[in-house]
Amino acid sequence: MTARTTGTLIVGGGLIGAFTAWFLARAGRSVTVLEKGLVGAQSSGANFGNLRLQGRDPRQYPLSLRAQAIWEEIEALTGESCEYDRTGHLYLARDEEELASLHRYAEISRSAGLVVEDLDGPALAARFPYLDRGILAATFSKRDATANPRLATLMVMRAARAHGAGVLEHCEVVAAGHSGAAFEVETRSHGLFRSEHLVNAAGAWGGEIAAQFAEEVPLFSAGPPQFVTEPLPHVIAPSMQRVSGTVIFRQIPRGNVIVAGYPRTASDAQNLRTRVPPHKTLDGMAGLGLLAPMLRTAHVIRVWSGVEGYLPDMIPIIGPSGTQDGLFHGFGCCGHGFQIAPGVGAVLADLIATGRTDTPVEAFHIARYREGVQANEKFAREFDSR
Ligand SMILES: Cc1cc2nc3c(=O)[nH]c(=O)nc-3n(C[C@H](O)[C@H](O)[C@H](O)COP(=O)(O)OP(=O)(O)OC[C@H]3O[C@@H](n4cnc5c(N)ncnc54)[C@H](O)[C@@H]3O)c2cc1C
């Protein structure tokens, strides 16, 4: 069979693949996305929808801020709505340990230029009277936002297509290599593809693509439990969470309250599933009641999770391959890829088009795993195997 040829092949039609395709296509470059299932059907379509800036890894702020600036323009740029909403984000501390994290995160966020407001108990009660009086303090960042994950990836992929990107669904990449002259990528259903550049945007499956270029990484998959309540009167404006991450919630204008929380559960990545054990929904709703007592009796109408790729240092792999020229990675987003996706797409498009980027991403290079990586302190706390 004759190989199809394109400038850049992208493996994975999640949000990272979509943004990369859009930025490349907008710059007039030929690009084709190969997606084994449906565009946006994995983590990118199943996530909580937080575009949170507070409390990020300090090395990620330049990328995150670049991403947020794109989110802020996204609806004007695409001419469509993905329910982007500059809701702001409130971190809540209920005990001394959380108070210490609150101060630490605020200091890091401020040093990156983010405006973070401190609220003590009385200030919090005056501004958010529906929150429990047992909350000791909070920090508020008004630039943080939310968007609807069910709409966002499809919207960005439509924009990429409008600029000429090719997008093939139900097209699984089964082997990838380099002939010396070009990448050769074999698919289960659409034959062979050749390209000058290859982007690994395969999310929780990105380790399988990297391994084909002798870049082994300890990627594993898991998902946080998510649940949504019946529609209730709309009173909660910002997205909120306990700073420990045990309860995260936001209310959408239709009235439903979306809730999530750690610990995450291990996924069955082959069968595209992460179970939500019933006790996690019950624990999550009990935890929600401690923060917002009026939600104590709310009814949960649906639960779900997703298959997300994590690495022990809890930061993604972004940037050029350490073994193969022309290969670029953008995977393993460790639970925060919805927010950074536009930045990752922009950086990968910069690297492909010009060989460089002004956004520092060296910390995310895959080669860090050659030396061995220290696990992040969140790693032990935020996962279990149930
Ligand atoms: C339940 C949940 C809640 C989350 N909440 C948030 C949040 O509030 N805020 C936030 O910033 N992040 C959040 N995240 C993380 C975020 O959703 C992800 O980091 C992000 O969507 C990753 O995008 P991606 O494109 O890398 O991966 P995906 O969306 O998983 O896309 C990868 C794609 O690659 C395809 N693929 C894989 N292998 C192949 C192959 N061999 N051939 C062809 N295609 C292939 C897959 O089918 C998939 O569609 C959450 C994640 C989950 C699971």
Short mmCIF file of C-alpha atoms and ligand atoms in Angstrom, two decimals:
data_model
loop_
_atom_site.label_atom_id
_atom_site.label_comp_id
_atom_site.label_asym_id
_atom_site.label_seq_id
_atom_site.Cartn_x
_atom_site.Cartn_y
_atom_site.Cartn_z
CA MET A 1 0.00 0.00 0.00
CA THR A 2 1.31 3.51 -0.80
CA ALA A 3 2.19 5.57 2.26
CA ARG A 4 0.38 8.84 2.82
CA THR A 5 2.76 11.74 3.39
CA THR A 6 2.23 14.75 5.65
CA GLY A 7 4.51 17.36 7.27
CA THR A 8 3.62 16.49 10.86
CA LEU A 9 1.81 13.44 12.17
CA ILE A 10 0.20 13.74 15.57
CA VAL A 11 -0.62 10.57 17.50
CA GLY A 12 -3.63 11.34 19.70
CA GLY A 13 -6.73 13.45 19.23
CA GLY A 14 -7.05 14.77 22.78
CA LEU A 15 -6.71 18.44 23.65
CA ILE A 16 -2.89 18.43 23.34
CA GLY A 17 -3.12 16.91 19.84
CA ALA A 18 -5.93 19.31 18.89
CA PHE A 19 -4.12 22.48 19.98
CA THR A 20 -0.87 21.35 18.33
CA ALA A 21 -2.73 20.61 15.09
CA TRP A 22 -4.56 23.93 15.19
CA PHE A 23 -1.43 26.03 15.75
CA LEU A 24 0.49 24.18 13.02
CA ALA A 25 -2.38 24.34 10.52
CA ARG A 26 -2.93 28.04 11.27
CA ALA A 27 0.73 28.62 10.43
CA GLY A 28 0.11 26.97 7.05
CA ARG A 29 1.86 23.68 7.79
CA SER A 30 0.56 20.30 6.70
CA VAL A 31 -0.55 18.20 9.67
CA THR A 32 -2.57 15.01 10.22
CA VAL A 33 -3.97 13.75 13.53
CA LEU A 34 -4.35 9.99 14.02
CA GLU A 35 -6.80 9.11 16.82
CA LYS A 36 -7.45 5.50 17.78
CA GLY A 37 -10.99 6.21 19.02
CA LEU A 38 -12.96 9.45 18.86
CA VAL A 39 -11.54 12.96 19.21
CA GLY A 40 -11.75 14.21 22.80
CA ALA A 41 -13.22 10.98 24.15
CA GLN A 42 -10.53 10.26 26.76
CA SER A 43 -9.17 12.52 29.56
CA SER A 44 -9.72 15.68 27.51
CA GLY A 45 -13.46 15.08 27.38
CA ALA A 46 -13.92 13.52 30.82
CA ASN A 47 -12.13 15.98 33.07
CA PHE A 48 -13.43 18.38 35.71
CA GLY A 49 -12.95 21.49 33.61
CA ASN A 50 -10.75 23.51 35.93
CA LEU A 51 -8.39 26.05 34.37
CA ARG A 52 -6.64 26.58 37.69
CA LEU A 53 -3.56 28.78 38.00
CA GLN A 54 -3.20 28.77 41.80
CA GLY A 55 -0.91 26.19 43.34
CA ARG A 56 0.93 24.95 40.28
CA ASP A 57 4.42 23.51 40.21
CA PRO A 58 6.66 26.63 40.08
CA ARG A 59 8.40 25.35 36.92
CA GLN A 60 5.09 25.27 35.11
CA TYR A 61 4.01 28.89 35.50
CA PRO A 62 5.38 30.31 32.23
CA LEU A 63 3.62 27.52 30.31
CA SER A 64 0.44 27.83 32.37
CA LEU A 65 0.25 31.58 31.94
CA ARG A 66 0.80 31.26 28.18
CA ALA A 67 -1.99 28.67 28.13
CA GLN A 68 -4.36 30.87 30.15
CA ALA A 69 -3.86 33.79 27.76
CA ILE A 70 -4.97 31.48 24.92
CA TRP A 71 -7.98 30.22 26.92
CA GLU A 72 -8.97 33.84 27.51
CA GLU A 73 -9.17 34.39 23.73
CA ILE A 74 -10.33 30.94 22.69
CA GLU A 75 -13.95 31.74 21.94
CA ALA A 76 -13.04 34.86 19.94
CA LEU A 77 -10.38 32.92 18.03
CA THR A 78 -12.59 29.95 17.15
CA GLY A 79 -15.93 31.76 16.93
CA GLU A 80 -17.49 29.03 19.12
CA SER A 81 -18.36 28.56 22.80
CA CYS A 82 -16.80 25.96 25.08
CA GLU A 83 -18.44 27.58 28.14
CA TYR A 84 -15.16 29.27 29.10
CA ASP A 85 -15.94 31.18 32.29
CA ARG A 86 -13.52 33.32 34.30
CA THR A 87 -14.99 32.07 37.57
CA GLY A 88 -11.91 32.56 39.75
CA HIS A 89 -10.66 29.82 42.07
CA LEU A 90 -10.82 29.56 45.85
CA TYR A 91 -8.45 27.34 47.84
CA LEU A 92 -9.88 26.45 51.27
CA ALA A 93 -8.03 25.42 54.44
CA ARG A 94 -9.87 23.62 57.23
CA ASP A 95 -6.90 22.54 59.37
CA GLU A 96 -3.39 23.65 60.27
CA GLU A 97 -1.71 21.43 57.68
CA GLU A 98 -3.89 22.88 54.93
CA LEU A 99 -3.22 26.39 56.25
CA ALA A 100 0.52 25.82 55.78
CA SER A 101 -0.07 24.56 52.20
CA LEU A 102 -2.33 27.55 51.51
CA HIS A 103 0.43 30.00 52.46
CA ARG A 104 3.10 28.05 50.56
CA TYR A 105 1.03 27.85 47.37
CA ALA A 106 0.11 31.54 47.59
CA GLU A 107 3.76 32.52 47.88
CA ILE A 108 4.71 30.42 44.84
CA SER A 109 1.76 31.76 42.82
CA ARG A 110 2.62 35.37 43.69
CA SER A 111 6.26 34.89 42.79
CA ALA A 112 5.02 33.88 39.32
CA GLY A 113 3.08 37.15 39.05
CA LEU A 114 -0.39 35.82 39.91
CA VAL A 115 -2.65 38.08 41.96
CA VAL A 116 -3.79 36.05 44.97
CA GLU A 117 -6.10 37.48 47.62
CA ASP A 118 -5.93 36.25 51.25
CA LEU A 119 -9.27 35.76 53.03
CA ASP A 120 -9.49 35.01 56.75
CA GLY A 121 -12.53 33.29 58.31
CA PRO A 122 -14.68 36.45 58.75
CA ALA A 123 -13.82 37.80 55.26
CA LEU A 124 -14.71 34.42 53.77
CA ALA A 125 -18.03 34.29 55.65
CA ALA A 126 -18.94 37.78 54.46
CA ARG A 127 -18.14 37.05 50.83
CA PHE A 128 -19.26 33.40 50.57
CA PRO A 129 -21.95 33.02 53.29
CA TYR A 130 -22.87 29.51 52.15
CA LEU A 131 -19.43 28.14 53.15
CA ASP A 132 -18.97 26.40 56.49
CA ARG A 133 -17.73 28.58 59.39
CA GLY A 134 -15.16 25.88 60.26
CA ILE A 135 -13.03 26.90 57.28
CA LEU A 136 -10.02 28.74 58.70
CA ALA A 137 -8.86 30.71 55.67
CA ALA A 138 -8.82 30.81 51.87
CA THR A 139 -6.96 32.29 48.93
CA PHE A 140 -8.72 33.59 45.82
CA SER A 141 -7.27 33.99 42.34
CA LYS A 142 -9.62 35.79 40.00
CA ARG A 143 -7.80 34.89 36.76
CA ASP A 144 -8.51 31.17 37.20
CA ALA A 145 -11.35 29.85 35.09
CA THR A 146 -13.36 26.85 33.97
CA ALA A 147 -14.55 25.48 30.62
CA ASN A 148 -16.67 22.56 29.47
CA PRO A 149 -14.36 19.65 28.57
CA ARG A 150 -17.10 17.98 26.53
CA LEU A 151 -17.05 20.92 24.12
CA ALA A 152 -13.44 22.15 24.16
CA THR A 153 -11.48 19.48 22.26
CA LEU A 154 -14.10 19.12 19.54
CA MET A 155 -14.16 22.89 19.14
CA VAL A 156 -10.36 23.18 18.82
CA MET A 157 -10.20 20.22 16.44
CA ARG A 158 -12.89 21.83 14.24
CA ALA A 159 -10.72 24.97 14.16
CA ALA A 160 -7.71 22.85 13.13
CA ARG A 161 -9.72 21.19 10.36
CA ALA A 162 -10.93 24.58 9.14
CA HIS A 163 -7.26 25.50 8.60
CA GLY A 164 -6.63 22.31 6.65
CA ALA A 165 -5.53 19.78 9.30
CA GLY A 166 -6.39 16.17 8.48
CA VAL A 167 -8.07 14.27 11.33
CA LEU A 168 -8.59 10.51 11.19
CA GLU A 169 -10.63 8.81 13.90
CA HIS A 170 -10.64 5.06 14.59
CA CYS A 171 -7.08 5.09 13.34
CA GLU A 172 -4.79 3.44 15.87
CA VAL A 173 -1.03 3.76 15.53
CA VAL A 174 0.43 0.28 16.02
CA ALA A 175 4.09 0.95 15.18
CA ALA A 176 6.25 4.03 14.71
CA GLY A 177 9.86 4.37 13.62
CA HIS A 178 12.24 6.43 11.49
CA SER A 179 13.66 5.12 8.22
CA GLY A 180 16.57 7.56 8.20
CA ALA A 181 14.69 9.76 5.72
CA ALA A 182 11.25 10.12 7.39
CA PHE A 183 9.00 8.85 10.16
CA GLU A 184 7.08 5.74 9.17
CA VAL A 185 3.92 5.18 11.14
CA GLU A 186 1.81 2.10 10.71
CA THR A 187 -1.87 2.15 11.63
CA ARG A 188 -4.28 -0.70 12.27
CA SER A 189 -6.86 0.47 9.74
CA HIS A 190 -5.47 3.17 7.44
CA GLY A 191 -2.11 1.77 6.28
CA LEU A 192 1.25 3.52 6.42
CA PHE A 193 1.95 7.23 6.94
CA ARG A 194 5.22 9.12 6.40
CA SER A 195 6.12 12.48 7.87
CA GLU A 196 8.99 14.82 8.60
CA HIS A 197 7.87 15.41 12.21
CA LEU A 198 6.04 13.22 14.69
CA VAL A 199 4.17 14.41 17.80
CA ASN A 200 3.44 11.98 20.62
CA ALA A 201 0.21 13.35 22.13
CA ALA A 202 -1.09 9.93 23.14
CA GLY A 203 -1.99 10.87 26.74
CA ALA A 204 -1.96 7.90 29.12
CA TRP A 205 -0.70 5.75 26.23
CA GLY A 206 2.20 8.10 25.38
CA GLY A 207 4.70 5.76 27.04
CA GLU A 208 3.97 3.12 24.37
CA ILE A 209 4.90 5.54 21.57
CA ALA A 210 8.00 6.83 23.43
CA ALA A 211 9.18 3.24 24.04
CA GLN A 212 9.31 2.66 20.27
CA PHE A 213 12.08 5.27 20.18
CA ALA A 214 13.96 3.69 23.14
CA GLU A 215 12.62 6.27 25.62
CA GLU A 216 11.17 4.30 28.52
CA VAL A 217 9.24 6.26 31.17
CA PRO A 218 7.39 5.10 34.31
CA LEU A 219 4.02 6.39 33.06
CA PHE A 220 0.95 4.88 34.71
CA SER A 221 -2.74 5.63 34.42
CA ALA A 222 -5.33 6.60 37.01
CA GLY A 223 -8.34 8.86 37.38
CA PRO A 224 -9.95 10.94 40.13
CA PRO A 225 -13.60 10.18 40.94
CA GLN A 226 -16.04 12.76 39.56
CA PHE A 227 -19.71 13.14 40.28
CA VAL A 228 -22.45 15.64 39.54
CA THR A 229 -25.55 16.59 41.51
CA GLU A 230 -29.07 17.37 40.42
CA PRO A 231 -29.57 21.02 39.35
CA LEU A 232 -29.84 23.35 42.37
CA PRO A 233 -30.29 27.13 42.65
CA HIS A 234 -27.16 28.74 41.22
CA VAL A 235 -25.27 30.43 44.08
CA ILE A 236 -21.68 29.14 43.92
CA ALA A 237 -19.62 31.32 41.60
CA PRO A 238 -15.91 30.43 41.84
CA SER A 239 -14.47 26.98 41.42
CA MET A 240 -13.42 25.82 44.91
CA GLN A 241 -11.35 23.15 46.58
CA ARG A 242 -9.82 22.07 49.81
CA VAL A 243 -6.15 22.81 49.31
CA SER A 244 -5.41 19.12 50.07
CA GLY A 245 -7.46 18.20 46.98
CA THR A 246 -9.80 15.88 48.89
CA VAL A 247 -12.83 17.87 47.66
CA ILE A 248 -13.02 20.02 44.53
CA PHE A 249 -16.31 21.53 43.35
CA ARG A 250 -17.94 24.06 41.07
CA GLN A 251 -21.48 24.89 40.11
CA ILE A 252 -22.38 25.47 36.50
CA PRO A 253 -25.02 28.06 35.55
CA ARG A 254 -27.50 25.23 34.78
CA GLY A 255 -27.36 24.53 38.55
CA ASN A 256 -25.56 21.16 38.73
CA VAL A 257 -22.64 20.96 41.15
CA ILE A 258 -19.67 19.04 39.76
CA VAL A 259 -17.55 17.39 42.46
CA ALA A 260 -14.21 15.58 42.45
CA GLY A 261 -11.54 14.61 44.93
CA TYR A 262 -8.47 12.52 45.63
CA PRO A 263 -7.29 9.82 46.07
CA ARG A 264 -7.34 8.77 42.45
CA THR A 265 -8.06 5.17 41.43
CA ALA A 266 -5.83 3.07 39.13
CA SER A 267 -7.18 2.74 35.57
CA ASP A 268 -7.64 -0.18 33.25
CA ALA A 269 -6.06 1.66 30.31
CA GLN A 270 -6.50 -1.23 27.84
CA ASN A 271 -10.27 -1.19 28.36
CA LEU A 272 -10.43 2.62 28.68
CA ARG A 273 -11.97 2.52 32.17
CA THR A 274 -11.38 3.88 35.64
CA ARG A 275 -13.88 2.59 38.20
CA VAL A 276 -15.45 4.91 40.73
CA PRO A 277 -15.87 2.80 43.89
CA PRO A 278 -19.17 3.76 45.59
CA HIS A 279 -17.42 4.65 48.85
CA LYS A 280 -15.52 7.42 47.05
CA THR A 281 -18.77 9.09 46.01
CA LEU A 282 -20.09 8.82 49.57
CA ASP A 283 -16.82 10.14 51.05
CA GLY A 284 -16.75 12.94 48.49
CA MET A 285 -20.31 14.04 49.26
CA ALA A 286 -19.60 13.91 53.01
CA GLY A 287 -16.51 16.06 52.44
CA LEU A 288 -18.53 18.48 50.32
CA GLY A 289 -21.06 18.85 53.14
CA LEU A 290 -18.23 19.90 55.47
CA LEU A 291 -17.37 22.80 53.14
CA ALA A 292 -20.83 23.82 51.93
CA PRO A 293 -23.48 22.52 54.39
CA MET A 294 -26.36 23.37 52.04
CA LEU A 295 -25.06 20.66 49.66
CA ARG A 296 -25.13 17.94 52.32
CA THR A 297 -28.43 16.54 51.05
CA ALA A 298 -27.84 17.07 47.32
CA HIS A 299 -28.47 14.03 45.12
CA VAL A 300 -25.73 12.67 42.91
CA ILE A 301 -27.12 11.89 39.46
CA ARG A 302 -24.00 10.57 37.67
CA VAL A 303 -20.45 9.43 38.45
CA TRP A 304 -17.50 9.01 36.11
CA SER A 305 -13.73 9.23 35.86
CA GLY A 306 -11.17 9.06 33.05
CA VAL A 307 -7.83 7.54 32.06
CA GLU A 308 -5.07 10.04 32.77
CA GLY A 309 -1.29 9.54 32.44
CA TYR A 310 0.81 10.24 35.56
CA LEU A 311 4.54 10.29 36.27
CA PRO A 312 6.11 10.05 39.72
CA ASP A 313 7.36 13.66 39.72
CA MET A 314 3.83 14.85 38.81
CA ILE A 315 4.93 16.97 35.85
CA PRO A 316 4.36 16.14 32.17
CA ILE A 317 6.77 15.20 29.41
CA ILE A 318 6.98 18.06 26.93
CA GLY A 319 9.56 18.84 24.26
CA PRO A 320 11.92 17.16 21.81
CA SER A 321 12.81 13.50 22.04
CA GLY A 322 16.19 12.64 23.51
CA THR A 323 16.81 9.90 20.92
CA GLN A 324 15.16 10.91 17.62
CA ASP A 325 15.36 14.22 15.77
CA GLY A 326 11.96 15.43 14.60
CA LEU A 327 10.04 13.61 17.36
CA PHE A 328 8.27 15.75 19.98
CA HIS A 329 6.47 14.62 23.10
CA GLY A 330 3.48 16.17 24.87
CA PHE A 331 1.96 13.55 27.16
CA GLY A 332 1.58 12.39 30.77
CA CYS A 333 -0.08 15.59 31.98
CA CYS A 334 -0.52 14.32 35.58
CA GLY A 335 -4.02 15.70 36.10
CA HIS A 336 -3.53 19.26 34.88
CA GLY A 337 -3.41 18.94 31.10
CA PHE A 338 -6.73 20.64 30.44
CA GLN A 339 -5.32 23.94 31.68
CA ILE A 340 -1.89 23.71 30.03
CA ALA A 341 -2.99 22.14 26.72
CA PRO A 342 -3.03 25.39 24.69
CA GLY A 343 0.47 26.21 25.98
CA VAL A 344 1.76 22.72 25.17
CA GLY A 345 0.27 22.94 21.67
CA ALA A 346 1.82 26.37 21.13
CA VAL A 347 5.24 25.21 22.38
CA LEU A 348 5.23 22.07 20.19
CA ALA A 349 4.18 24.14 17.18
CA ASP A 350 7.03 26.64 17.93
CA LEU A 351 9.56 23.79 18.16
CA ILE A 352 8.37 22.21 14.91
CA ALA A 353 8.21 25.48 12.99
CA THR A 354 11.36 27.20 14.27
CA GLY A 355 13.33 24.70 16.37
CA ARG A 356 12.97 26.88 19.47
CA THR A 357 10.44 28.35 21.90
CA ASP A 358 10.47 31.32 24.27
CA THR A 359 8.50 29.34 26.86
CA PRO A 360 10.84 27.46 29.21
CA VAL A 361 10.02 23.74 29.09
CA GLU A 362 13.44 22.18 29.81
CA ALA A 363 12.19 20.86 33.18
CA PHE A 364 9.70 18.67 31.31
CA HIS A 365 12.23 17.02 28.98
CA ILE A 366 11.93 13.23 28.71
CA ALA A 367 15.67 12.81 29.30
CA ARG A 368 15.14 13.52 33.02
CA TYR A 369 14.13 9.88 33.31
CA ARG A 370 17.58 8.73 32.20
CA GLU A 371 19.04 10.10 35.44
CA GLY A 372 16.18 8.89 37.62
CA VAL A 373 13.55 11.17 39.06
CA GLN A 374 12.54 11.93 42.63
CA ALA A 375 8.85 11.27 43.37
CA ASN A 376 6.77 14.33 44.23
CA GLU A 377 5.42 14.46 47.80
CA LYS A 378 1.87 14.44 46.37
CA PHE A 379 2.56 11.09 44.78
CA ALA A 380 2.10 9.04 47.96
CA ARG A 381 -1.00 10.95 49.10
CA GLU A 382 -3.08 11.32 45.97
CA PHE A 383 -3.39 7.75 44.66
CA ASP A 384 -4.71 4.43 45.84
CA SER A 385 -5.33 1.16 44.06
CA ARG A 386 -8.94 0.61 45.05
C1 LIG B 1 -11.40 12.74 35.72
C2 LIG B 1 -10.33 13.73 35.34
C3 LIG B 1 -10.41 15.05 35.80
C4 LIG B 1 -9.44 15.98 35.41
N1 LIG B 1 -9.60 17.30 35.76
C5 LIG B 1 -8.76 18.23 35.25
C6 LIG B 1 -8.96 19.61 35.51
O1 LIG B 1 -9.93 20.00 36.15
N2 LIG B 1 -8.06 20.50 35.02
C7 LIG B 1 -6.98 20.10 34.29
O2 LIG B 1 -6.19 20.96 33.89
N3 LIG B 1 -6.79 18.80 33.97
C8 LIG B 1 -7.65 17.86 34.43
N4 LIG B 1 -7.47 16.55 34.13
C9 LIG B 1 -6.36 16.18 33.27
C10 LIG B 1 -6.65 16.47 31.80
O3 LIG B 1 -7.93 16.03 31.43
C11 LIG B 1 -5.60 15.78 30.92
O4 LIG B 1 -4.30 16.07 31.41
C12 LIG B 1 -5.66 16.21 29.47
O5 LIG B 1 -6.95 16.11 28.96
C13 LIG B 1 -4.69 15.35 28.67
O6 LIG B 1 -4.89 15.61 27.29
P1 LIG B 1 -4.17 14.69 26.25
O7 LIG B 1 -4.51 15.20 24.91
O8 LIG B 1 -2.74 14.55 26.62
O9 LIG B 1 -4.76 13.23 26.53
P2 LIG B 1 -6.15 12.48 26.07
O10 LIG B 1 -7.30 13.39 26.15
O11 LIG B 1 -6.18 11.22 26.82
O12 LIG B 1 -5.83 12.23 24.56
C14 LIG B 1 -4.89 11.26 24.13
C15 LIG B 1 -5.50 10.59 22.92
O13 LIG B 1 -4.52 9.73 22.33
C16 LIG B 1 -5.22 8.64 21.75
N5 LIG B 1 -4.26 7.56 21.52
C17 LIG B 1 -3.55 6.90 22.46
N6 LIG B 1 -2.77 5.96 21.87
C18 LIG B 1 -2.99 6.05 20.54
C19 LIG B 1 -2.50 5.33 19.40
N7 LIG B 1 -1.62 4.36 19.54
N8 LIG B 1 -2.96 5.68 18.18
C20 LIG B 1 -3.86 6.71 18.02
N9 LIG B 1 -4.37 7.39 19.06
C21 LIG B 1 -3.94 7.08 20.31
C22 LIG B 1 -6.28 8.31 22.82
O14 LIG B 1 -7.34 7.56 22.29
C23 LIG B 1 -6.70 9.71 23.28
O15 LIG B 1 -7.84 10.19 22.61
C24 LIG B 1 -8.37 15.58 34.56
C25 LIG B 1 -8.29 14.25 34.14
C26 LIG B 1 -9.26 13.34 34.51
C27 LIG B 1 -9.17 11.92 34.02
#
